[in-house]
Amino acid sequence: MAAATSLDVARLAGVSQSAVSRTFTPGASVSAETRAKVLAAASALGYRPNKIARSLITRRSGMIGIVVAYLDNLYYPNVLEKLSRQLQHNGFHALMFFTQQSTDTMDVILGELLEYQVDGLIMVSAGLSSELAARCASNGIPVVLFNRTLDDETLSAVSSDNVDGGEKVARFLLDCGHDRIAYLAGWAGSSTDRDRRLGFTRMLAQNGRTLYREDIGHYDREEARAATRRLFAAPPFPDALFCANDHMAVAALDVLRHELGLSVPQDVAVVGYDDAPMAAWPSYALTTVTQPPDVMVPEAVRLLLQNIEADATRPEQLKFAGELVVRETTRRPSQADGRAGSAMP
Amino acid sequence: MAAATSLDVARLAGVSQSAVSRTFTPGASVSAETRAKVLAAASALGYRPNKIARSLITRRSGMIGIVVAYLDNLYYPNVLEKLSRQLQHNGFHALMFFTQQSTDTMDVILGELLEYQVDGLIMVSAGLSSELAARCASNGIPVVLFNRTLDDETLSAVSSDNVDGGEKVARFLLDCGHDRIAYLAGWAGSSTDRDRRLGFTRMLAQNGRTLYREDIGHYDREEARAATRRLFAAPPFPDALFCANDHMAVAALDVLRHELGLSVPQDVAVVGYDDAPMAAWPSYALTTVTQPPDVMVPEAVRLLLQNIEADATRPEQLKFAGELVVRETTRRPSQADGRAGSAMP
DNA sequence: CTGAAAGCGCTTACAG
DNA sequence: CTGAAAGCGCTTACAG
């Protein structure tokens, strides 16, 4: 029952084992006749080249490690599916590595990644320290960060312009005439949270405003619920709430409506970030900022494969602008408002 | 920059290459002294055994192929994460294969699966014909289907008891006093849809009822929306709607409330299946039937690894009972009802 | 175009 | 416990 090898095929076809190998190597030179004999024998035996044996000598495993921290945020499953399909489309396959929260597991994971001889690495909803990044580089494994950036620009990264996105949200909320504007933060250490907050508060400041209130939800549903309660513990309530992602915005929306009995957007406007699937569902109809996976995913894969081809890692940072999608959780901007720099959806 | 090999380590440690191999093989015999020398040399060189080379001889790649059709149904990302973590916990890693809708791609995928020398296969939201299953078996690759079953019981499968689940829903809806009960079907060809519908209609029949209306949503959001419109095109409207999964139930709920202006559960009760994440969100608070991944996933992994260990595939079908979770999209059962076989949540 | 041979980095009998 | 050697299933110069 053991699978047929190239030698089995060679014997049946009456050719050398090299000839078999060549007919399965794109671009190798085999006569049409030999090729036909080999193909016939191969299909008779149900032969398929052993990729493991091949990669031992070619030094290409055809596998890309995808490191993910969690899929709770429903923006990510879609990203994962697209990444995986795109990889498949290019002759690779994704080998999954889920991290725990602790940092030393990241070390374990990296070790396994190395053992499996992955050709490259995509970090999706997980952070990677500069030190670990260096270890990948020293082992010659190209890495691209998806949706996060590293300060020292030592790794390739594909992300959306979160500063710009934060600004867009602030400008829109200002245009709608909001005054007591609150921010529900994600993880303090993440580049996404840092940048979204930066763009948001900076634009507020340019218009002479500051954050009315602020709390932290750590990109976690339950924590976001608790933070929302704190944000609305005492009047006067915020009249607008910018959440660092949709995952938290949806949780906040539920607390606002179903626990506190507030009307959205009449009592308070809510804006999220990501344009995750549920943001478009009528029950939420959440105003949010897109991070277009249709352009980001192909670029991430292209960048990675390019570095693999080149056999050298030239870090490159790609940033794409997201756009504000205005749905039902926000009011319409006041027509008469002539504030400079105001953005219309 | 090439990674260190066992030979490099051997030279540095002043021992044979075999000794190096042995210290990295659990259970092999090495003296404490040799082991220490090897470990020191290994860490000095940053050595890690090459899993690819190892698997060529051990015939164990440490990789499990996970075949997935789509992640749109948000019940699946969680399943995927749990499966992947559980595999990791057992020293394996998941290699992802996303299928297209067409059947011949399944053939291509299977070929790739074979090339990558995966130790086993888990089919998650994808179907596999008996013929392809046979090909896996003939190549000695254990397979377990997750959440679907094959009629001929030739493959292992872990699923929830969908017939029982369908019955529970019917009994509950009957207890609530519903009369015009409709069914929103999934894929006609899927075992989940077939079984849920069977249990549902059978229990209805036992109580002298039939389906008031029925339409098909193919487990697709947009199709479910369209089907819901058709189901409610003409009065008298159904007063209860059982959807074959939560993904469609949530879509139906949105059409009912936001397009047709109906109140749930006053005008119509809605029940889903799966207990996907959004079912618990207050905006939906969907009554549904669980398919407990916390028990199903570990069992699926156990079954697969057991077959891999045994080096023989003994198909086994495991079925777990789900439970009805009553939330806000259904009314309370009428207290005074004494119907035999009535179920209380 | 073709075949014999070396070698990718390991594991595993086999002697000692 | 230890080392020399064969071999896992391939690819790839090297001659012819």
XYZ file of C-alpha atoms (C1' of nucleotides) in Angstrom:
722
model
C 0.000 0.000 0.000
C 3.033 2.272 0.108
C 2.911 5.066 -2.438
C 4.761 4.513 -5.701
C 8.163 6.183 -6.052
C 9.904 7.577 -9.089
C 11.925 4.367 -9.255
C 8.766 2.284 -9.504
C 7.605 4.459 -12.348
C 11.002 4.267 -14.040
C 10.994 0.497 -13.973
C 7.490 0.258 -15.348
C 8.203 2.807 -18.062
C 11.560 1.257 -18.911
C 13.483 4.492 -18.420
C 15.872 5.832 -15.805
C 14.745 7.353 -12.566
C 16.235 10.644 -13.758
C 13.894 10.640 -16.703
C 10.936 10.317 -14.393
C 12.162 13.166 -12.281
C 12.632 15.302 -15.369
C 9.175 14.802 -16.688
C 7.842 16.115 -13.393
C 10.239 19.050 -13.300
C 8.856 21.990 -15.255
C 11.388 23.097 -17.827
C 13.582 20.017 -17.737
C 14.482 18.405 -21.019
C 12.699 15.199 -21.902
C 11.676 13.937 -25.300
C 7.993 13.748 -26.016
C 8.285 10.001 -26.313
C 9.949 9.467 -22.937
C 7.555 11.858 -21.340
C 4.588 9.923 -22.677
C 5.916 6.615 -21.402
C 6.596 8.088 -17.986
C 3.209 9.749 -17.739
C 1.480 6.515 -18.659
C 3.393 4.529 -16.069
C 2.863 7.232 -13.473
C -0.859 7.304 -13.876
C -0.984 3.527 -13.868
C 0.718 3.526 -10.482
C -1.000 6.612 -9.173
C 2.411 8.219 -8.765
C 2.862 11.718 -7.371
C 6.263 13.254 -6.681
C 7.065 13.322 -2.985
C 7.256 16.996 -2.165
C 9.123 16.313 1.051
C 11.941 14.538 -0.750
C 12.007 17.214 -3.393
C 12.217 20.054 -0.935
C 15.132 18.446 0.818
C 17.242 19.111 -2.208
C 15.566 22.178 -3.695
C 15.399 23.871 -0.320
C 11.897 24.989 -1.019
C 9.158 23.439 1.057
C 6.311 25.246 -0.646
C 4.950 26.092 2.774
C 4.361 29.512 4.265
C 3.917 29.773 8.005
C 0.927 31.848 9.037
C 1.134 33.003 12.603
C -2.151 34.026 14.152
C -2.983 35.021 17.709
C -6.761 34.709 17.512
C -9.696 34.695 15.137
C -12.213 36.229 17.552
C -12.100 39.463 15.669
C -14.227 38.467 12.721
C -12.247 40.642 10.376
C -9.504 38.025 10.410
C -11.165 34.839 9.178
C -11.724 36.532 5.865
C -8.115 37.699 5.759
C -6.923 34.213 6.566
C -9.053 32.656 3.856
C -7.895 35.146 1.256
C -4.252 34.762 2.231
C -4.484 31.034 2.104
C -6.205 30.996 -1.279
C -3.763 33.483 -2.709
C -0.855 31.377 -1.511
C -2.452 28.271 -2.977
C -2.906 30.110 -6.240
C 0.860 30.620 -6.303
C 1.745 27.035 -5.576
C 2.217 27.394 -1.830
C 0.226 26.287 1.165
C -0.305 27.831 4.563
C 0.969 26.044 7.646
C -0.884 27.365 10.693
C 0.678 28.466 13.949
C -1.579 29.809 16.666
C 0.220 31.682 19.408
C -0.657 31.912 23.053
C -0.559 35.261 24.761
C 2.777 34.706 26.470
C 5.964 35.811 24.771
C 8.019 32.694 25.348
C 5.559 30.611 23.329
C 6.412 32.866 20.432
C 9.914 31.554 20.872
C 8.714 27.964 20.774
C 6.639 28.709 17.695
C 9.575 30.240 15.931
C 11.584 27.121 16.628
C 8.886 24.962 15.088
C 8.610 27.285 12.136
C 12.301 26.745 11.538
C 12.027 22.977 11.880
C 9.261 22.802 9.330
C 11.455 24.684 6.865
C 8.771 27.142 5.877
C 9.780 29.316 2.955
C 8.360 32.434 4.517
C 6.224 33.836 7.253
C 3.125 35.968 7.488
C 2.169 37.333 10.884
C -1.507 38.076 10.963
C -3.027 39.080 14.261
C 0.103 38.508 16.279
C 2.975 40.651 17.321
C 6.607 39.790 16.784
C 9.402 41.404 18.709
C 12.354 42.869 16.886
C 14.524 40.220 18.449
C 12.500 37.334 17.077
C 12.297 39.095 13.769
C 16.072 39.170 13.743
C 16.198 35.443 14.312
C 14.016 34.863 11.284
C 16.181 37.118 9.203
C 19.347 35.364 10.348
C 17.811 32.073 9.272
C 16.996 33.589 5.940
C 13.226 33.424 6.346
C 11.372 36.332 4.790
C 8.650 37.755 6.991
C 5.766 40.062 6.304
C 3.597 41.555 8.965
C -0.036 41.934 8.075
C -1.855 44.810 9.667
C 0.857 45.733 12.107
C 4.111 47.544 11.779
C 7.368 47.484 13.654
C 9.017 50.720 14.626
C 12.435 49.911 13.294
C 11.287 49.025 9.798
C 13.402 45.900 9.801
C 10.528 43.779 8.512
C 8.197 44.022 5.581
C 4.715 45.064 6.525
C 1.419 45.552 4.758
C -1.087 47.665 6.570
C -3.671 50.317 6.063
C -3.007 53.934 6.832
C -4.373 53.983 10.346
C -3.342 57.547 11.079
C -5.253 58.713 8.036
C -8.196 56.535 9.027
C -8.285 58.046 12.513
C -8.248 61.508 10.993
C -11.104 60.694 8.661
C -13.233 59.546 11.560
C -12.475 62.635 13.625
C -13.224 64.974 10.756
C -16.498 63.239 10.045
C -17.603 63.297 13.670
C -16.735 66.990 13.875
C -18.699 67.637 10.692
C -21.660 65.939 12.265
C -21.480 68.496 15.033
C -20.339 66.251 17.856
C -18.866 67.737 20.919
C -18.244 65.141 23.623
C -16.188 62.655 21.681
C -14.901 59.502 23.369
C -12.376 56.873 22.317
C -12.496 53.175 23.106
C -8.913 51.984 22.736
C -7.579 48.574 21.693
C -4.265 47.210 22.888
C -1.983 49.909 24.130
C 1.027 48.205 22.563
C -0.374 47.692 19.082
C 0.589 49.864 16.168
C -3.004 49.876 14.935
C -4.322 51.367 18.147
C -1.482 53.834 18.426
C -1.919 55.107 14.878
C -5.702 55.284 14.860
C -5.662 57.180 18.113
C -2.932 59.479 16.890
C -4.743 60.475 13.718
C -7.978 60.834 15.618
C -6.736 63.042 18.442
C -4.521 65.066 16.167
C -7.421 65.992 13.943
C -9.462 66.785 17.017
C -6.664 69.031 18.235
C -6.458 70.799 14.882
C -10.035 71.768 15.495
C -9.442 72.852 19.028
C -10.867 69.752 20.652
C -9.656 67.039 22.941
C -10.982 63.606 23.799
C -13.943 63.965 26.121
C -13.392 60.541 27.611
C -11.270 57.470 26.908
C -11.117 53.869 28.065
C -9.472 50.605 27.035
C -11.073 47.468 25.619
C -7.926 45.603 24.514
C -9.671 44.508 21.306
C -11.622 42.101 23.483
C -15.396 41.827 23.415
C -16.000 41.517 27.138
C -13.488 44.172 28.030
C -15.041 46.469 25.476
C -18.424 45.975 27.105
C -17.039 46.838 30.501
C -15.207 49.858 29.142
C -18.379 51.094 27.477
C -20.200 50.947 30.789
C -17.471 53.011 32.408
C -17.508 55.518 29.568
C -21.234 56.011 30.094
C -21.276 55.760 33.860
C -21.978 59.415 34.531
C -23.676 62.218 32.636
C -23.156 64.146 30.562
C -22.634 61.144 28.308
C -20.364 61.236 25.301
C -22.302 62.051 22.146
C -19.910 60.136 19.905
C -17.776 57.066 20.415
C -14.919 55.964 18.194
C -13.958 52.333 18.805
C -10.544 51.113 17.715
C -12.117 48.225 15.811
C -15.485 46.822 14.737
C -15.215 43.878 17.065
C -15.372 46.271 20.025
C -17.783 48.672 18.318
C -20.383 45.960 17.975
C -19.968 45.060 21.635
C -20.283 48.716 22.581
C -23.365 49.109 20.424
C -25.045 46.244 22.226
C -24.321 47.741 25.637
C -25.487 51.176 24.566
C -28.756 49.968 23.107
C -29.660 46.956 25.138
C -28.205 47.732 28.530
C -28.259 51.497 28.745
C -31.285 52.050 26.554
C -29.616 54.696 24.444
C -30.502 55.407 20.839
C -27.827 55.277 18.197
C -27.145 57.638 16.508
C -29.634 60.018 18.160
C -28.113 59.876 21.642
C -24.658 58.803 20.633
C -22.901 58.118 17.351
C -20.653 55.062 17.075
C -17.827 54.442 14.617
C -15.688 51.338 14.281
C -12.699 50.255 12.224
C -12.026 47.324 9.834
C -15.322 46.880 8.050
C -15.699 43.381 9.424
C -18.632 41.328 8.057
C -21.127 42.209 10.791
C -20.595 45.934 10.266
C -22.662 45.651 7.103
C -25.499 43.691 8.705
C -28.655 45.792 9.069
C -28.902 45.228 12.818
C -25.613 47.031 13.252
C -25.160 49.049 10.037
C -21.984 50.349 11.568
C -20.122 53.354 10.220
C -16.526 52.255 9.919
C -13.234 52.541 8.050
C -12.273 49.819 5.589
C -8.986 47.985 5.520
C -9.367 46.541 2.064
C -8.247 42.900 2.178
C -8.790 42.608 -1.547
C -5.784 44.798 -2.150
C -3.811 44.184 1.030
C -3.758 40.407 0.829
C -2.427 40.115 -2.737
C 0.214 42.707 -1.940
C 1.324 40.876 1.179
C 1.668 37.640 -0.751
C 3.443 39.345 -3.621
C 5.917 40.982 -1.260
C 6.651 37.723 0.492
C 7.063 35.624 -2.633
C 9.244 38.292 -4.153
C 11.588 38.116 -1.184
C 11.600 34.330 -1.396
C 12.446 34.446 -5.099
C 15.172 36.983 -4.575
C 16.565 34.880 -1.769
C 17.161 38.078 0.122
C 14.990 40.081 2.407
C 14.566 43.697 1.519
C 12.107 45.043 4.048
C 9.423 47.169 2.517
C 6.479 48.889 4.140
C 3.268 49.155 2.189
C 0.399 51.254 3.420
C -3.032 51.503 1.874
C -5.674 54.112 2.498
C -8.937 52.872 3.904
C -12.162 54.691 3.329
C -14.889 55.821 5.637
C -18.098 53.903 5.060
C -20.984 55.853 6.493
C -23.876 53.674 7.583
C -26.571 54.076 10.224
C -24.725 54.471 13.507
C -23.812 58.070 12.762
C -25.798 61.178 11.897
C -25.469 63.023 8.622
C -22.976 65.883 8.599
C -24.641 69.273 8.965
C -25.041 70.654 5.445
C -24.396 74.236 6.446
C -21.082 73.521 8.046
C -18.244 75.230 6.260
C -15.354 73.986 8.381
C -12.153 73.709 6.394
C -10.970 70.207 5.706
C -14.337 68.666 6.314
C -14.807 65.312 4.658
C -17.881 64.062 2.974
C -18.443 60.323 2.668
C 23.820 31.816 6.431
C 22.638 28.280 5.760
C 21.172 26.593 8.808
C 23.469 24.296 10.780
C 23.078 20.561 10.179
C 23.543 17.658 12.522
C 26.964 17.121 10.979
C 28.033 20.651 11.897
C 26.933 20.023 15.438
C 28.700 16.656 15.524
C 31.976 18.179 14.442
C 31.780 20.979 16.971
C 30.818 18.584 19.752
C 33.418 16.053 18.745
C 30.948 13.206 18.436
C 29.373 11.279 15.576
C 26.445 12.549 13.584
C 24.450 9.612 14.942
C 24.981 10.865 18.447
C 23.528 14.214 17.492
C 20.536 12.567 15.943
C 20.025 10.473 19.050
C 20.021 13.346 21.449
C 17.202 14.884 19.451
C 15.268 11.642 19.215
C 13.073 11.153 22.265
C 13.824 7.789 23.817
C 17.095 7.118 22.028
C 20.053 6.065 24.113
C 22.742 8.679 24.717
C 24.905 9.150 27.765
C 24.344 12.252 29.804
C 27.828 13.407 28.920
C 27.411 13.084 25.161
C 24.021 14.657 25.368
C 25.434 17.673 27.179
C 28.186 18.172 24.630
C 25.724 17.927 21.771
C 23.237 20.285 23.353
C 25.959 22.844 23.964
C 27.204 22.666 20.396
C 23.642 22.766 19.064
C 22.716 25.876 20.928
C 25.980 27.506 19.935
C 25.113 26.939 16.289
C 21.402 27.551 16.663
C 20.781 24.050 15.401
C 17.308 22.634 14.943
C 16.611 19.239 13.418
C 15.319 19.532 9.883
C 11.839 18.124 10.093
C 11.667 17.615 6.335
C 14.709 15.371 6.314
C 13.442 13.530 9.336
C 10.044 12.879 7.875
C 11.550 11.458 4.726
C 12.732 8.503 6.728
C 10.197 8.351 9.544
C 7.308 8.746 7.099
C 5.660 11.172 9.430
C 5.450 14.740 8.270
C 3.778 16.057 11.392
C 1.282 17.841 9.161
C -2.462 17.390 9.010
C -4.288 18.706 5.980
C -7.341 20.750 6.821
C -9.705 21.086 3.921
C -12.125 23.975 4.132
C -14.632 25.261 1.613
C -15.342 28.644 3.185
C -15.205 30.579 6.429
C -18.201 32.814 5.727
C -20.262 30.907 8.213
C -18.806 32.371 11.374
C -19.228 29.128 13.240
C -16.200 27.796 11.411
C -13.379 30.192 12.279
C -13.710 29.096 15.873
C -13.682 25.443 14.863
C -10.624 26.018 12.737
C -8.783 27.773 15.533
C -9.610 25.061 18.030
C -8.647 22.285 15.635
C -5.392 23.948 14.828
C -4.494 24.552 18.462
C -5.424 21.025 19.425
C -3.254 19.651 16.646
C -0.405 21.892 17.734
C -0.845 20.666 21.266
C -0.219 17.153 19.970
C 2.878 18.024 17.999
C 1.208 18.470 14.624
C 0.443 21.466 12.497
C -2.408 22.241 10.139
C -1.710 22.664 6.447
C -4.574 24.581 4.867
C -6.395 23.661 1.688
C -9.279 25.844 0.564
C -11.501 24.263 -2.046
C -13.390 25.923 -4.836
C -16.964 24.960 -5.481
C -16.215 22.729 -8.464
C -15.622 19.040 -7.925
C -12.562 18.662 -10.098
C -10.640 21.085 -7.893
C -11.236 18.647 -5.079
C -9.280 16.236 -7.218
C -6.442 18.693 -7.621
C -6.457 19.373 -3.892
C -6.286 15.718 -3.103
C -3.268 15.399 -5.361
C -1.516 18.204 -3.519
C -2.460 16.701 -0.179
C -0.737 13.527 -1.275
C 2.356 15.378 -2.489
C 2.757 17.176 0.805
C 2.691 13.835 2.587
C 0.202 14.921 5.203
C -0.265 12.374 7.962
C -4.011 12.793 8.000
C -6.912 14.853 6.837
C -9.734 16.769 8.426
C -12.527 17.978 6.191
C -14.236 20.915 7.782
C -16.839 22.731 5.744
C -16.268 20.772 2.591
C -17.761 17.694 1.109
C -15.792 14.712 -0.100
C -17.198 12.139 -2.455
C -16.933 8.487 -1.625
C -14.630 8.067 -4.586
C -12.132 10.614 -3.348
C -12.409 9.186 0.123
C -11.431 5.855 -1.333
C -8.356 7.400 -2.892
C -7.269 8.713 0.479
C -7.801 5.351 2.052
C -5.850 3.596 -0.687
C -2.968 5.965 -0.030
C -3.195 5.172 3.632
C -4.255 8.638 4.719
C -6.702 8.658 7.618
C -9.564 11.080 7.155
C -12.097 12.493 9.529
C -15.059 14.518 8.450
C -16.054 17.301 10.767
C -19.715 18.158 10.858
C -20.720 16.074 7.905
C -21.275 12.411 7.385
C -21.054 10.092 4.448
C -23.818 7.628 3.796
C -21.629 4.601 3.389
C -19.792 5.019 6.677
C -16.482 4.412 4.996
C -14.898 7.426 6.696
C -14.612 8.577 10.268
C -16.860 11.465 11.109
C -17.500 13.673 14.093
C -20.764 15.520 14.062
C -23.593 16.583 16.251
C -26.882 14.756 16.274
C -28.691 16.882 13.756
C -31.807 14.748 13.675
C -32.161 15.125 17.402
C -31.479 18.856 17.112
C -34.184 19.260 14.505
C -36.599 17.412 16.754
C -35.794 19.619 19.710
C -36.520 22.729 17.694
C -39.827 21.381 16.417
C -40.942 20.318 19.876
C -40.069 23.691 21.321
C -41.858 25.609 18.593
C -44.903 23.424 19.067
C -44.774 24.020 22.812
C -44.747 27.722 22.149
C -48.019 27.263 20.338
C -46.870 27.950 16.796
C -48.970 26.903 13.922
C -47.614 28.117 10.614
C -44.089 26.800 10.817
C -41.621 27.400 7.983
C -38.215 25.952 7.201
C -35.324 27.762 5.564
C -33.124 25.010 4.133
C -29.366 24.947 3.579
C -27.726 22.906 0.857
C -29.946 20.154 -0.391
C -26.988 17.783 -0.677
C -25.549 18.275 2.796
C -26.022 15.771 5.565
C -26.551 18.579 8.079
C -29.492 20.001 6.176
C -30.958 16.605 5.470
C -30.784 15.504 9.111
C -31.991 18.739 10.672
C -34.914 18.839 8.310
C -35.679 15.179 8.915
C -35.814 15.509 12.691
C -37.785 18.706 12.399
C -40.478 17.493 10.032
C -40.720 14.133 11.698
C -41.476 15.697 15.073
C -43.950 17.994 13.379
C -45.614 14.971 11.820
C -45.775 13.183 15.156
C -47.883 16.087 16.304
C -50.043 16.083 13.251
C -48.387 19.020 11.547
C -46.589 19.673 8.315
C -44.295 22.429 7.163
C -46.370 25.512 6.388
C -43.777 26.803 3.929
C -40.242 25.991 2.886
C -37.511 27.607 0.834
C -33.787 27.201 0.194
C -30.926 29.489 1.239
C -27.988 27.191 0.434
C -26.232 28.284 3.645
C -25.533 31.557 1.869
C -26.327 34.949 3.345
C -27.702 36.601 0.224
C -29.673 33.574 -0.825
C -31.107 33.323 2.662
C -32.261 36.920 2.443
C -33.976 36.274 -0.859
C -35.564 33.097 0.426
C -36.888 34.924 3.479
C -38.571 37.478 1.247
C -40.244 34.705 -0.695
C -41.331 32.955 2.492
C -43.022 36.157 3.629
C -44.302 37.320 0.271
C -47.958 36.639 0.959
C -50.128 36.486 4.059
C -50.854 34.696 6.178
C -47.185 34.833 7.148
C -45.435 31.996 8.918
C -45.440 32.530 12.679
C -42.211 30.594 13.180
C -39.132 30.096 11.045
C -36.488 27.445 11.577
C -33.293 28.219 9.671
C -30.839 25.415 8.950
C -27.983 27.444 10.452
C -27.283 30.666 12.350
C -25.540 32.248 9.405
C -28.849 32.213 7.522
C -30.950 32.898 10.620
C -29.184 36.172 11.217
C -29.709 37.161 7.597
C -33.380 36.221 7.877
C -33.734 38.177 11.107
C -32.409 41.286 9.398
C -34.851 40.973 6.526
C -37.758 40.313 8.871
C -37.051 43.270 11.116
C -35.477 45.831 8.871
C -37.094 45.163 5.518
C -40.477 43.738 6.383
C -40.956 45.598 9.647
C -41.957 42.487 11.554
C -41.396 42.018 15.266
C -39.480 39.005 16.506
C -40.690 37.011 18.348
C -44.132 38.674 18.520
C -44.947 38.343 14.833
C -42.648 35.485 14.056
C -40.256 33.329 16.044
C -36.849 32.514 14.579
C -34.541 29.629 15.455
C -31.100 28.917 14.053
C -28.494 26.174 14.377
C -24.804 26.107 15.406
C -24.643 28.689 18.170
C -22.213 30.794 16.170
C -20.696 33.808 17.962
C -23.247 36.383 16.806
C -26.156 34.280 18.057
C -25.232 35.353 21.573
C -24.942 39.053 20.748
C -27.811 41.062 22.258
C -28.860 42.529 18.910
C -29.693 39.034 17.713
C -30.058 36.966 20.900
C -30.922 34.076 18.663
C -32.491 30.879 19.923
C -30.404 28.087 18.467
C -28.991 24.590 18.876
C -25.373 24.179 19.910
C -22.829 22.009 18.188
C -20.303 22.003 20.985
C -16.845 22.499 19.456
C -15.276 22.098 22.867
C -16.119 18.420 22.785
C -16.286 17.785 19.065
C -12.888 19.196 18.193
C -10.862 17.199 20.712
C -12.707 14.060 19.671
C -12.031 14.673 15.995
C -8.337 15.136 16.691
C -8.200 12.129 18.963
C -9.880 9.944 16.359
C -7.516 11.081 13.640
C -4.325 10.704 15.643
C -5.454 7.312 16.836
C -5.825 6.148 13.254
C -2.433 7.589 12.407
C -0.818 5.801 15.338
C -2.505 2.544 14.495
C -1.378 2.924 10.896
C -4.754 1.644 9.879
C -8.016 3.351 9.272
C -10.940 2.035 11.211
C -13.803 4.324 10.347
C -15.810 5.405 13.331
C -18.781 7.736 13.531
C -19.140 9.908 16.589
C -22.263 11.917 17.203
C -22.819 14.404 19.994
C -26.070 15.833 21.182
C -26.463 19.571 20.904
C -28.722 21.514 23.178
C -31.360 24.063 22.536
C -30.368 27.491 23.797
C -33.440 29.626 24.216
C -32.785 33.318 23.812
C -34.925 36.234 22.670
C -36.062 35.341 19.161
C -38.658 32.892 20.425
C -41.586 33.146 22.808
C -41.818 31.213 26.061
C -43.620 27.883 25.881
C -47.169 28.063 27.146
C -47.125 26.882 30.758
C -50.473 25.168 30.602
C -49.579 22.978 27.688
C -49.614 19.313 28.555
C -48.580 17.890 25.210
C -46.711 14.647 25.566
C -43.041 14.795 24.771
C -42.840 18.511 25.186
C -39.373 19.796 25.950
C -38.460 22.528 28.310
C -35.244 24.451 27.709
C 17.908 13.938 -24.828
C 19.566 10.327 -21.483
C 21.501 7.569 -17.502
C 24.748 6.747 -13.553
C 26.037 8.868 -9.522
C 26.334 12.079 -5.800
C 24.017 14.250 -2.263
C 19.994 16.981 0.400
C 19.739 16.076 6.279
C 18.163 13.001 8.665
C 17.024 7.899 11.249
C 18.024 3.401 12.234
C 19.559 -1.308 12.212
C 24.159 -3.310 12.892
C 28.500 -4.213 15.128
C 31.449 -3.201 18.622
C 26.399 3.817 24.843
C 28.704 4.698 20.303
C 30.088 5.173 15.278
C 30.112 3.732 10.319
C 26.990 2.862 6.840
C 22.781 2.351 4.334
C 18.861 4.491 2.758
C 14.325 7.671 2.745
C 12.710 9.843 -2.541
C 13.998 13.102 -4.850
C 17.151 16.836 -8.062
C 20.969 18.017 -10.538
C 25.495 18.512 -12.427
C 28.255 15.461 -15.375
C 29.353 12.605 -19.289
C 27.879 10.597 -23.258
